[in-house]
Short mmCIF file of C-alpha atoms in Angstrom, two decimals:
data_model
loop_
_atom_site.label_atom_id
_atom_site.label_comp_id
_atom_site.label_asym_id
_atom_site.label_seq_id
_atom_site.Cartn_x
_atom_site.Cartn_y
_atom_site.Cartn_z
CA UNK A 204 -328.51 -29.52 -63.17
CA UNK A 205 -328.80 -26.47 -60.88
CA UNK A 206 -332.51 -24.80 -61.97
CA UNK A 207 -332.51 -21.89 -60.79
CA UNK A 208 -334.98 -20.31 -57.83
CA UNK A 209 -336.87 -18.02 -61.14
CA UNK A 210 -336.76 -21.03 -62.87
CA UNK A 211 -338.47 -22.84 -59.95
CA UNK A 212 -340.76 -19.74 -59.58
CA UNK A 213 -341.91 -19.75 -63.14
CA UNK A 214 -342.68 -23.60 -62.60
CA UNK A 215 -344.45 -22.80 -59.81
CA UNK A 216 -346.95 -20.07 -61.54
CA UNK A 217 -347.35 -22.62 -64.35
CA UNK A 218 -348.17 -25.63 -62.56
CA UNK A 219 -350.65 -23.19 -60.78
CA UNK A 220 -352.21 -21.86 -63.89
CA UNK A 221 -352.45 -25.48 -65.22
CA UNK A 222 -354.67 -27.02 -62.13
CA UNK A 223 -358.05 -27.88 -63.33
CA UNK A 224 -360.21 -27.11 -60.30
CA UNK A 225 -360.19 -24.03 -58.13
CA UNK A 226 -362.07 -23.16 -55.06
CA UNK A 227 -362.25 -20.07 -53.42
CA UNK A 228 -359.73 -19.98 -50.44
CA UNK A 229 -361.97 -18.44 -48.03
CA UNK A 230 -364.18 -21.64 -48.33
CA UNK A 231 -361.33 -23.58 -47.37
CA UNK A 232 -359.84 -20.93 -44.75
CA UNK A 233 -363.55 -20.65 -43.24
CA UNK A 234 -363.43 -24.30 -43.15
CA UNK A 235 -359.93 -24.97 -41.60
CA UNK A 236 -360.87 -22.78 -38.87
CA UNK A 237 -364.24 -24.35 -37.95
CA UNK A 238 -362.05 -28.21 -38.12
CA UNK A 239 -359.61 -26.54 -35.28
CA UNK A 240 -362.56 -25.42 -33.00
CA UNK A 241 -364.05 -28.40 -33.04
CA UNK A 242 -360.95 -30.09 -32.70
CA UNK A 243 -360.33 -28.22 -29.37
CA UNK A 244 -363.84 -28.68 -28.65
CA UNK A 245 -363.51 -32.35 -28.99
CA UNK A 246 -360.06 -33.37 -27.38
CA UNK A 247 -360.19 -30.84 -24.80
CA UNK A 248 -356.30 -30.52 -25.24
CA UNK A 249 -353.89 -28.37 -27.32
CA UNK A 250 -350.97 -30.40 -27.65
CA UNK A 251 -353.39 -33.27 -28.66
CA UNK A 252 -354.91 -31.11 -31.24
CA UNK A 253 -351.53 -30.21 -32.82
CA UNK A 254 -350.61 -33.66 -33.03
CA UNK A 255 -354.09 -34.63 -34.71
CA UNK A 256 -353.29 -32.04 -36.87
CA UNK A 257 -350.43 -32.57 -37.75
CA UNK A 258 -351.67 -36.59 -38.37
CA UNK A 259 -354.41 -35.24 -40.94
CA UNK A 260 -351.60 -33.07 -42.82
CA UNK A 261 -349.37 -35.79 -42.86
CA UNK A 262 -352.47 -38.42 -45.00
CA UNK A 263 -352.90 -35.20 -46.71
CA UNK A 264 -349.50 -35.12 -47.87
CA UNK A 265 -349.09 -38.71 -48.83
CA UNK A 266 -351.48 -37.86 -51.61
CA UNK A 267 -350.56 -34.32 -52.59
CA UNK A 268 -347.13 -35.33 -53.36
CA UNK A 269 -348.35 -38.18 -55.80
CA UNK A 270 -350.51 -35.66 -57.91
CA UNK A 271 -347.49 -33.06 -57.81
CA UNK A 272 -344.70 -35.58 -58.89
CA UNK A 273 -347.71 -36.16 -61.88
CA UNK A 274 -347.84 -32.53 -63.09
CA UNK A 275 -344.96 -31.51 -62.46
CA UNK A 276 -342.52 -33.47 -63.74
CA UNK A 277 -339.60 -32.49 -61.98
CA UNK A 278 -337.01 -34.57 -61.32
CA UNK A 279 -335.28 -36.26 -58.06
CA UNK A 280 -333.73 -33.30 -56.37
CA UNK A 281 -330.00 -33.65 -56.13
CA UNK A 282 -329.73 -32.77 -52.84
CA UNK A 283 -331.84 -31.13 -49.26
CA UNK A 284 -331.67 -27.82 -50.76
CA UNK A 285 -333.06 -28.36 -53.92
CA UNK A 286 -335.80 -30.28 -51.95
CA UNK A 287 -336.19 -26.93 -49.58
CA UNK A 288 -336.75 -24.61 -53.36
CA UNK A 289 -338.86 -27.20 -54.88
CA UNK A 290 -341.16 -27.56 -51.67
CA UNK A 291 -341.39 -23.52 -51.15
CA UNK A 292 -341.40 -22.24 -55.27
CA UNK A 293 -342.99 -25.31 -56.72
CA UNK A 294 -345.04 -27.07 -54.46
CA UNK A 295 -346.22 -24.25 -51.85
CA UNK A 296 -347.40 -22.58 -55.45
CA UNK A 297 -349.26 -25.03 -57.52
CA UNK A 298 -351.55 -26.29 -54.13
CA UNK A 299 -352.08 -23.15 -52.12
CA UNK A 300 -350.86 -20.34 -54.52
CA UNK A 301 -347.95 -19.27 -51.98
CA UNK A 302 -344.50 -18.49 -52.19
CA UNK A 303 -343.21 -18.85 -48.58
CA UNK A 304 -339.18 -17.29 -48.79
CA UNK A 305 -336.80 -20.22 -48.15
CA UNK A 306 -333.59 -19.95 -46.37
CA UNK A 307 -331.59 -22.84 -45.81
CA UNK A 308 -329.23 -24.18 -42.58
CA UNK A 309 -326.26 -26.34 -43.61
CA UNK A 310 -325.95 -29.51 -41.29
CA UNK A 311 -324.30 -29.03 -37.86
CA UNK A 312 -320.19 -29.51 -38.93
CA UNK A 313 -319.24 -33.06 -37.14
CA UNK A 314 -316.80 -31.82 -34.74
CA UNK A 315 -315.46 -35.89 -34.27
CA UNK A 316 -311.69 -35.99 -35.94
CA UNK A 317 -312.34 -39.51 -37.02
CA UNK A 318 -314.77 -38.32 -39.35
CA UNK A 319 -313.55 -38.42 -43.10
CA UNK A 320 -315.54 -35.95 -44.41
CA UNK A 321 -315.01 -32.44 -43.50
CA UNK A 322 -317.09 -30.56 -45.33
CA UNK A 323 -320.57 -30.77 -44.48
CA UNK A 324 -322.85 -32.58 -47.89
CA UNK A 325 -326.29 -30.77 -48.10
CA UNK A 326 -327.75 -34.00 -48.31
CA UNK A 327 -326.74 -35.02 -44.92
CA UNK A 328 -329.32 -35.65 -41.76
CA UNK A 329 -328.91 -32.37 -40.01
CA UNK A 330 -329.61 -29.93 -43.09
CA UNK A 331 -332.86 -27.66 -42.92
CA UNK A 332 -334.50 -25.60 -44.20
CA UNK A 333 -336.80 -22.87 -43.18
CA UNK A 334 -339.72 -21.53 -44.47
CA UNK A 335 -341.41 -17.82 -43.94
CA UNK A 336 -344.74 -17.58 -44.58
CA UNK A 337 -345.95 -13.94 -45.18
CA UNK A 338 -348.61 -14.92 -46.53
CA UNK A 339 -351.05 -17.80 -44.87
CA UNK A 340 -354.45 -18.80 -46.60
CA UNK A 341 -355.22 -20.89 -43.72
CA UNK A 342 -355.14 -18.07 -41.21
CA UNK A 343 -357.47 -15.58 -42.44
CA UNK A 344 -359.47 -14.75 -40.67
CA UNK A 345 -358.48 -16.02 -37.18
CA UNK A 346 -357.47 -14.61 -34.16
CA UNK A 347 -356.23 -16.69 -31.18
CA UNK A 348 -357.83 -16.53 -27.60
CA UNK A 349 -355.76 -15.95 -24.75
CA UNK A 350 -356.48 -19.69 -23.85
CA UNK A 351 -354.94 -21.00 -27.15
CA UNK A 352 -352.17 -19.00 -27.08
CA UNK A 353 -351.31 -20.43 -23.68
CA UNK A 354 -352.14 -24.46 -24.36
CA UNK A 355 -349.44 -23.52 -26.91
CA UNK A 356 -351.89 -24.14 -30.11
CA UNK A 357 -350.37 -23.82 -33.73
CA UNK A 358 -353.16 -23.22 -36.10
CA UNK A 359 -351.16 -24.05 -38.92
CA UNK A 360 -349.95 -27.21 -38.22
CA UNK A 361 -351.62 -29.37 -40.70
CA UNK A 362 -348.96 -27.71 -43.24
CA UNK A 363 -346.02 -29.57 -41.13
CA UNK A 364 -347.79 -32.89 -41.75
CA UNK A 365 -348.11 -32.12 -44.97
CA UNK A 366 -344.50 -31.57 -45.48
CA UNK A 367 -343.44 -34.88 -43.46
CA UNK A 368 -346.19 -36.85 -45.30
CA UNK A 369 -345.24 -35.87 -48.63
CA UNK A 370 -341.64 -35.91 -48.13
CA UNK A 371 -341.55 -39.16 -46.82
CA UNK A 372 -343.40 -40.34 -49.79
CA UNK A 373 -339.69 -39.59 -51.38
CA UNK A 374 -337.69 -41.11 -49.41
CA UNK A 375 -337.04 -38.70 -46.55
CA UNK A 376 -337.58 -38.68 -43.09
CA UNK A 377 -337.95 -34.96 -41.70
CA UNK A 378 -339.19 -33.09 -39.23
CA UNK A 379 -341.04 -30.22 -39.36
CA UNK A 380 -342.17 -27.81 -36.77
CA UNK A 381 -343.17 -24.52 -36.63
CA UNK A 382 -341.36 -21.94 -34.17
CA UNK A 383 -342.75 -18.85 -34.37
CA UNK A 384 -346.06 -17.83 -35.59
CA UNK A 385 -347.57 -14.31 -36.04
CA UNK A 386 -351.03 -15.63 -34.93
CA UNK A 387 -349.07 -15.91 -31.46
CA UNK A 388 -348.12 -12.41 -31.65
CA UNK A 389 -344.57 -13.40 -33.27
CA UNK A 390 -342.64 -11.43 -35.62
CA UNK A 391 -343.26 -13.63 -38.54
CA UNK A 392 -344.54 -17.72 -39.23
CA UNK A 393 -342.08 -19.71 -39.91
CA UNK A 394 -341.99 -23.39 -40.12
CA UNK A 395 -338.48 -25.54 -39.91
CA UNK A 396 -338.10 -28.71 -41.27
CA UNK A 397 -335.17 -30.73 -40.99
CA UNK A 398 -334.01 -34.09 -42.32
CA UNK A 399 -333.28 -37.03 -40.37
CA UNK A 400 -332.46 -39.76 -42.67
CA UNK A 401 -333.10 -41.12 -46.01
CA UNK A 402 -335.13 -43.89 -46.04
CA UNK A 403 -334.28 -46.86 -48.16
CA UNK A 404 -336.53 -48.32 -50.75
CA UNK A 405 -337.55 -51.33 -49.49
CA UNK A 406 -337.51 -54.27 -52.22
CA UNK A 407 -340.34 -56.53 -51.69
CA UNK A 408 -339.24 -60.33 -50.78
CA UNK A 409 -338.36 -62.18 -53.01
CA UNK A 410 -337.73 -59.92 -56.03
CA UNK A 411 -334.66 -60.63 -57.44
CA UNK B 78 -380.71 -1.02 -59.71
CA UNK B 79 -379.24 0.17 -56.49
CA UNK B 80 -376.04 -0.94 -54.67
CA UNK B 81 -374.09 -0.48 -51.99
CA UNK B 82 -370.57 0.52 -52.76
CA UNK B 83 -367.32 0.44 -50.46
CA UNK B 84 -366.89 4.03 -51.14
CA UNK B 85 -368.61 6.60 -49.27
CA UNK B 86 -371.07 7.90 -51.52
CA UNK B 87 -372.95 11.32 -50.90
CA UNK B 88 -375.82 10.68 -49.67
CA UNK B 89 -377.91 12.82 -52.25
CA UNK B 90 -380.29 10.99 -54.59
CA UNK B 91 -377.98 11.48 -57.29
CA UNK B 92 -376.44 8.08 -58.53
CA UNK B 93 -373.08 6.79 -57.98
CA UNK B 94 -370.89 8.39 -60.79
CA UNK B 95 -369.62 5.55 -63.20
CA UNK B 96 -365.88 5.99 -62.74
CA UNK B 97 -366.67 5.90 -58.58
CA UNK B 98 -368.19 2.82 -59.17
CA UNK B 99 -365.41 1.25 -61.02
CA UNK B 100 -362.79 2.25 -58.58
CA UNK B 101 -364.70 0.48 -55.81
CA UNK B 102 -363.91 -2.87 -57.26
CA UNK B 103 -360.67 -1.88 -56.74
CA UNK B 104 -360.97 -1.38 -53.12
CA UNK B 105 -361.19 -5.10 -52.65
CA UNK B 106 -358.37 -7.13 -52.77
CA UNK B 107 -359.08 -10.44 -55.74
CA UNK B 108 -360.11 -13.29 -55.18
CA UNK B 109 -357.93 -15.81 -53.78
CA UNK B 110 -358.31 -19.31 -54.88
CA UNK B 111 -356.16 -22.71 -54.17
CA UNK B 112 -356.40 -26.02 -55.64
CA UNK B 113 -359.46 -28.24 -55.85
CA UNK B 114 -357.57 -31.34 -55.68
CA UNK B 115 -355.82 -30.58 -52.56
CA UNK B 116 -359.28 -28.76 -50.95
CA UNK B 117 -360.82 -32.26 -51.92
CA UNK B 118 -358.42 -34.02 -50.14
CA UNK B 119 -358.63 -32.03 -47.53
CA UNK B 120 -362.31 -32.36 -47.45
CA UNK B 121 -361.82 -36.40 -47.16
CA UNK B 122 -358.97 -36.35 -44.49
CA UNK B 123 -361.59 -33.58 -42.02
CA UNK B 124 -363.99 -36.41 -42.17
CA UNK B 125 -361.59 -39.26 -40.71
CA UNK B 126 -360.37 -36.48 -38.20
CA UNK B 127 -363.81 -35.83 -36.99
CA UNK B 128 -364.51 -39.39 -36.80
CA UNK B 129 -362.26 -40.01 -34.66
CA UNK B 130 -362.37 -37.25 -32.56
CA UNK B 131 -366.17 -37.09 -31.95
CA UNK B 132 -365.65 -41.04 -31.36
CA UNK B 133 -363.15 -39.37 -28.38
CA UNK B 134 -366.03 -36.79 -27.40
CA UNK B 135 -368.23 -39.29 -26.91
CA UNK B 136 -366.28 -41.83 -24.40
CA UNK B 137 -365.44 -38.69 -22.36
CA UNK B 138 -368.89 -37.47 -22.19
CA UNK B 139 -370.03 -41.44 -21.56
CA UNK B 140 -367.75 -41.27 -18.50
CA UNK B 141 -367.94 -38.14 -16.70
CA UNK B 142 -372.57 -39.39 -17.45
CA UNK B 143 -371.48 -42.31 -15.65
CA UNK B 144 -369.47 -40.55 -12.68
CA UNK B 145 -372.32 -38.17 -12.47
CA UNK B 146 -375.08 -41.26 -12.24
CA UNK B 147 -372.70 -42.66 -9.88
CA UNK B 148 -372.25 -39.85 -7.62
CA UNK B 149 -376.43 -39.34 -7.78
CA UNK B 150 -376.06 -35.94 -9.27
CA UNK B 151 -377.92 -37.24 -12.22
CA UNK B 152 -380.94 -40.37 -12.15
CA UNK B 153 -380.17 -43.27 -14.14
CA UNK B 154 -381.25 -43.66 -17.61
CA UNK B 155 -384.49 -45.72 -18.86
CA UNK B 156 -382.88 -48.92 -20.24
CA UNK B 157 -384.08 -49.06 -23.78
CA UNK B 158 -386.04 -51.55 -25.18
CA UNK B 159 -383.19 -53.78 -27.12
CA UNK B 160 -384.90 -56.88 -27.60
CA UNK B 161 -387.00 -55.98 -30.92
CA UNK B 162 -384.93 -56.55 -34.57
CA UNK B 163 -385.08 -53.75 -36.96
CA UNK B 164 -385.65 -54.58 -40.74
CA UNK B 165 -382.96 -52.06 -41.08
CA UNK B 166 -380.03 -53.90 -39.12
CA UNK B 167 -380.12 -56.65 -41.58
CA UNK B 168 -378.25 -54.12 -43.87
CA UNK B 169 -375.47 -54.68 -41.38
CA UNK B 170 -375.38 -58.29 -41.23
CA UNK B 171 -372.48 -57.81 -43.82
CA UNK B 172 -370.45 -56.16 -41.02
CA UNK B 173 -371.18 -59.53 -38.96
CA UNK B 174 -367.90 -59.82 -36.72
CA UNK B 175 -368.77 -56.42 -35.27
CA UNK B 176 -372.10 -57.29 -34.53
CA UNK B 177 -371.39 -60.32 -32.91
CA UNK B 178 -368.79 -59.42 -30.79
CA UNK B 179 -371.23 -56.73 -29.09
CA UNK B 180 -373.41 -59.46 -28.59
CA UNK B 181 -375.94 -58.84 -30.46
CA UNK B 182 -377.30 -56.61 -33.55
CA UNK B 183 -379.28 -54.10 -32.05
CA UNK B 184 -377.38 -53.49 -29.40
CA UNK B 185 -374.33 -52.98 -31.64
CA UNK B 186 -376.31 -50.46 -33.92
CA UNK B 187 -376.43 -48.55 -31.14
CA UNK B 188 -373.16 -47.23 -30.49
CA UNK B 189 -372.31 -47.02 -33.88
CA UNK B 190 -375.05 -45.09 -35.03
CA UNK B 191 -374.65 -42.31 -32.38
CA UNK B 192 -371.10 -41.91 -33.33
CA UNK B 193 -372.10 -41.48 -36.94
CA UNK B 194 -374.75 -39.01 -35.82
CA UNK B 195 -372.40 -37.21 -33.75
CA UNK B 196 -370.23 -37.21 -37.17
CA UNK B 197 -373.16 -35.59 -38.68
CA UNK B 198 -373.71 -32.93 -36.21
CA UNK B 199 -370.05 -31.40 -36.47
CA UNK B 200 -369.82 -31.59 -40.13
CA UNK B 201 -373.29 -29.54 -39.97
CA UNK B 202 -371.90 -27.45 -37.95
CA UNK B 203 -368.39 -26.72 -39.76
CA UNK B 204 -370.65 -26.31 -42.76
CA UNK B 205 -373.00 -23.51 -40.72
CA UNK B 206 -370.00 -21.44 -40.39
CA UNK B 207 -369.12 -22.08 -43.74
CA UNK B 208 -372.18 -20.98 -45.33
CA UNK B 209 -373.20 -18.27 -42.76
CA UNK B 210 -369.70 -16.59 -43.10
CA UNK B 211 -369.27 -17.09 -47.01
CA UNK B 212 -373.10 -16.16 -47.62
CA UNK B 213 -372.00 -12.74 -45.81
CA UNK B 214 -369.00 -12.45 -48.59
CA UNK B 215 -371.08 -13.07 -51.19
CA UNK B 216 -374.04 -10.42 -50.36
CA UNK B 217 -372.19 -7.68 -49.58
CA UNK B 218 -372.94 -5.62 -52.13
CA UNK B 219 -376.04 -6.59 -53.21
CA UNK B 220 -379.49 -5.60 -51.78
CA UNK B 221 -381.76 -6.81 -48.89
CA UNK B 222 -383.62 -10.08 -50.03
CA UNK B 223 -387.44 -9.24 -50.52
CA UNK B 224 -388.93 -12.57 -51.39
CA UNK B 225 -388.00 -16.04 -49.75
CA UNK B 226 -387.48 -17.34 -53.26
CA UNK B 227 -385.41 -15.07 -54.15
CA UNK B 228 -382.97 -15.83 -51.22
CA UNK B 229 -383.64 -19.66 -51.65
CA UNK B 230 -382.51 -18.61 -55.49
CA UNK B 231 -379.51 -17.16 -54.47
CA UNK B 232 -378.67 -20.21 -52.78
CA UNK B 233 -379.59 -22.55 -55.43
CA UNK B 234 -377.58 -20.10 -58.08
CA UNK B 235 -374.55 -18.36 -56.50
CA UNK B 236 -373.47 -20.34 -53.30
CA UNK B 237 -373.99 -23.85 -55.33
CA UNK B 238 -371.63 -21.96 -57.93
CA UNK B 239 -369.02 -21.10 -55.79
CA UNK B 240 -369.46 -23.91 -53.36
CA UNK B 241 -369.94 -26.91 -56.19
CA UNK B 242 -369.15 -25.09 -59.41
CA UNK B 243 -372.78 -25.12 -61.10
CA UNK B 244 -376.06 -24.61 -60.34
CA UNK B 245 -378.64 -26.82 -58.78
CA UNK B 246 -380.49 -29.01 -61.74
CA UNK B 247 -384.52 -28.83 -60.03
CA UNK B 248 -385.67 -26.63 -57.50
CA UNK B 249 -389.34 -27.45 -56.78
CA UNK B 250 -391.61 -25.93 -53.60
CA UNK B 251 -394.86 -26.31 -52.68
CA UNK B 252 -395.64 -22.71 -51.85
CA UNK B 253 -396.06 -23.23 -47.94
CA UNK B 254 -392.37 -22.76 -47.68
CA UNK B 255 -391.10 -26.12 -48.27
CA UNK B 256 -388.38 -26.19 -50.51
CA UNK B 257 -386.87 -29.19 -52.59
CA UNK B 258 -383.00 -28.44 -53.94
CA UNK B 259 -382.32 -31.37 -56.27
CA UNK B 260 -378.70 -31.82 -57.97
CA UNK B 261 -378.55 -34.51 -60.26
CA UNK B 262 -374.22 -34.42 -60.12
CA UNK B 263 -373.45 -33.43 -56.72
CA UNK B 264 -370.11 -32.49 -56.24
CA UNK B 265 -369.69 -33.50 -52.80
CA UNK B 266 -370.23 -37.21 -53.93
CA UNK B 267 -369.91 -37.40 -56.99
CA UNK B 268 -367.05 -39.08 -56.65
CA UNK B 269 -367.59 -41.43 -53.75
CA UNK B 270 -367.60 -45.28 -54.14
CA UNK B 271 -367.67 -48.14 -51.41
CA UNK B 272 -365.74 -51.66 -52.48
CA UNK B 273 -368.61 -52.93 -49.88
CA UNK B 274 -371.42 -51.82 -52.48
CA UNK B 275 -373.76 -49.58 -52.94
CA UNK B 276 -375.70 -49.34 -49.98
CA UNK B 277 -372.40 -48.74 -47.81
CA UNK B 278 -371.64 -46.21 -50.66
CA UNK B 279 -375.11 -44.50 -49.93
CA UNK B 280 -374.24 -44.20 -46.16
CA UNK B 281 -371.19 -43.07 -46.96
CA UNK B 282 -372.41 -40.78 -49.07
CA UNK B 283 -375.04 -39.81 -46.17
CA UNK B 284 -372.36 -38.46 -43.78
CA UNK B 285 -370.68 -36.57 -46.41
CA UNK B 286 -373.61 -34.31 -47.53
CA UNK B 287 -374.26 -32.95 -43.76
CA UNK B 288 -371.69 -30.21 -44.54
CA UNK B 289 -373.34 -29.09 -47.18
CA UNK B 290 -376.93 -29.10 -45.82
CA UNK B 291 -375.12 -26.55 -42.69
CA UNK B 292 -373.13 -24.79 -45.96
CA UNK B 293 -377.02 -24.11 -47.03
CA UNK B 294 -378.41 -23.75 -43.57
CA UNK B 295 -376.00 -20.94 -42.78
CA UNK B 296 -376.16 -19.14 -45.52
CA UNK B 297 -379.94 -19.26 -45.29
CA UNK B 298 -379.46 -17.65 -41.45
CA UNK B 299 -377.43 -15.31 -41.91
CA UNK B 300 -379.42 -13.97 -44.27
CA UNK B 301 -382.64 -14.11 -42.01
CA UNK B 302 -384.31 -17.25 -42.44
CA UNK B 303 -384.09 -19.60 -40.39
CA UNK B 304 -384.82 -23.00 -42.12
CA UNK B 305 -384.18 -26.99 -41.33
CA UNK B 306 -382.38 -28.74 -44.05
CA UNK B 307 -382.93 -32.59 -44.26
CA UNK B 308 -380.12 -33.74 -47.25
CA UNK B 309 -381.51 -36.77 -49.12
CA UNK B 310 -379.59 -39.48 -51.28
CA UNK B 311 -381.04 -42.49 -52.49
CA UNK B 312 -379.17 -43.33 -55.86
CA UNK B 313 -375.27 -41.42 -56.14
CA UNK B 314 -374.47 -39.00 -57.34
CA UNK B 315 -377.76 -37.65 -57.26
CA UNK B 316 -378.52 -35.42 -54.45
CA UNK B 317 -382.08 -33.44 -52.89
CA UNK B 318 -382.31 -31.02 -49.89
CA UNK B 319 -385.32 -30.41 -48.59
CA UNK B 320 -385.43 -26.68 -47.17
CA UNK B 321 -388.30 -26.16 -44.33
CA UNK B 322 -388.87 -22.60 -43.69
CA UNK B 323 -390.89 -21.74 -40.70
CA UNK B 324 -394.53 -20.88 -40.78
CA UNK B 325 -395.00 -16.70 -41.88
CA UNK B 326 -391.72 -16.39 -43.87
#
């Protein structure tokens, strides 16, 4: 059943409306940005300090996406780009009260002619999906030094864990990245993620 | 009652008319809020990354003491004294494997407690800018503070409010500016259990309140007083800061 994006929206404001506890988000951007300092502080290394942020979105994510698929009661998404409109309407909206804009990639057309399928599924490895945040609570009230912006630091990068952790919680393997990031001076932020393979449910041994 | 509004006002004695006053609220853009749930897991998953990162810290800062000592830049430390048991390690014994692999209790207390403490110190300090910063929000458009209780009120009332979502239960002093801030349901850990019992729960519990003593310890700064906050937790979830204010204040 194709929802539509308003219908996702309108899920998205009421699973928001419905959450129990609220804290102000300048105690959690104020908070955020003290973690990353001391972050740098401690590892002394910006490509290390992505990567542990990224780790402590991704155990972040493992239990956001158990508490959505709880309230929200939406069903398995029928295919990547369903996934891409539920993650930026739905989910985006009921944890952090943003609606990043979504546009989606179709996977890369297999140019092999012994391939049966010509026309590339949306639920293939290779789709993506990108999202445009114009909006990002985490960010604040921060400003980059010239030494950050060099070691090639992205603030934000606890969100791409989040993603990957969540999603995999599903059943998909992605990746997600950010590319361009307005606290680097770039036009906009916008974070890609991509899928790399379903994961199969593993049955435990011997349950037959 | 006088306030300062975002709008210039004219500087004449005459009070700010009512309709100004209104519009100024406008000026500000609302409040923004996201989920408690996901600020709570948040909250948990900072912890682990500071533990391991100030566990990190410390090795580095171990060896470039030890290339220092070695190159004679800096004298060699006074061994401690290692030899006498403390009635507290027996606590530990639980955590046995650990302390016998380090070859003794003491000695194995040792390392572990400084990388707790070190724990401590960062979430203090996260929680310093937290407070100090939020604190600065929060007053900006009310009057000076006149009286020390009436900034250690404002603490007690409207940063436990926006911080923990009620007020604090008992706030008793002793009028040479000591300060006790007891919640009876702290929100912090209120929620905190340990399958390893109670007293691990209680140390848990004891690394998890640091950011709130620096939430309080900021905000008391910033707004001019500079105070040492000692958090306190003996039985979950129940929860006492003990606010020292500096002699004169």
């Amino acid at each position: 059943m194709a929802t539509s994006s308003k219908q996702y929206l309108t899920r998205g404001e009421e699973l928001w409306k419905g959450r129990s506890e609220k804290v102000n988000a300048e105690l959690f951007a104020l908070t955020y940005g003290a973690l990353v300092v001391q972050l740098i502080q401690d590892y002394e290394d910006y490509a290390e300090v992505n990567k542990q942020l990224e780790k402590m979105g991704y155990n972040i994510g493992t239990r956001l996406i158990e508490d959505f698929l709880a309230k929200s009661n939406l069903g398995r998404c029928s295919d990547f780009r369903e996934v891409g409109e539920v993650v930026a309407k739905v989910g985006f909206k009921s944890f952090l009260n943003i609606s990043p804009s979504i546009t989606h990639q179709a996977p890369p057309v297999p140019t092999s002619p012994t391939r049966p399928t010509s026309t590339p599924q949306a639920n293939s490895a290779g789709s993506s999906f990108s999202l445009i945040f114009d909006e990002n609570p985490l960010a604040e009230f921060v400003e980059l030094p010239e030494d950050a912006l060099e070691g090639g630091l992205w603030f934000s990068n606890v969100l791409c864990g989040v993603i990957r952790g969540a999603l995999e919680m599903v059943q998909m393997q992605v990746s997600a990245e950010f590319v361009s990031d307005v606290l680097r001076g770039d036009e906009t932020t916008e974070m890609r993620v991509k899928l790399i393979k379903h994961l199969e449910e593993e049955v435990p041994i011997g349950d037959d | 009652m006088s306030s300062r509004n975002s709008l210039p006002v004219p500087s004449s004695s005459s009070s700010v008319p009512p309709h100004l006053a209104a519009l100024a609220t406008f000026s500000d853009p609302p409040t923004r809020h996201v989920d408690g749930a996901m600020m709570d897991y948040f909250l948990i998953e900072t912890v682990n990354a500071l533990r391991e990162s100030s566990k990190i810290a410390l090795t580095r800062e171990r060896e470039r003491e030890k290339e220092m000592i070695e190159a004679g830049l800096i004298p060699p430390p006074a061994l401690p004294v290692k030899e006498t048991k403390d009635s507290a390690v027996s606590a530990r014994d639980s955590t046995g494997s650990l302390a016998s692999t380090k070859g003794g209790k003491v000695a194995a207390a040792g390392p572990v407690d400084e990388e707790e403490e070190a724990l401590k110190v960062r979430l203090e300090t996260i929680g310093i800018h937290v407070g100090s910063n939020f604190s600065e929000r929060l007053c900006r458009d009310r009057a000076l503070f006149t009286e020390t209780l009436d900034a250690i009120k404002f603490i007690c009332k409207d940063i436990w409010a926006a911080c923990w979502d009620k007020q604090v239960d008992n706030l008793r002093t002793n009028h040479r500016g000591v300060y006790v801030l007891q919640d009876n349901s702290f929100k912090t850990i209120s929620r905190l259990s340990s399958w390893q019992g109670r007293p691990d729960a209680v140390r848990k519990a004891k690394v998890y309140v640091s950011m709130p003593a620096g939430i309080i310890k900021g905000a008391l700064a910033r707004l001019g007083y500079n105070a040492t906050v000692s958090p306190e937790v003996t039985n979950l979830p129940q929860c006492t800061f003990q606010v020292k204010l500096p002699k004169g204040s």
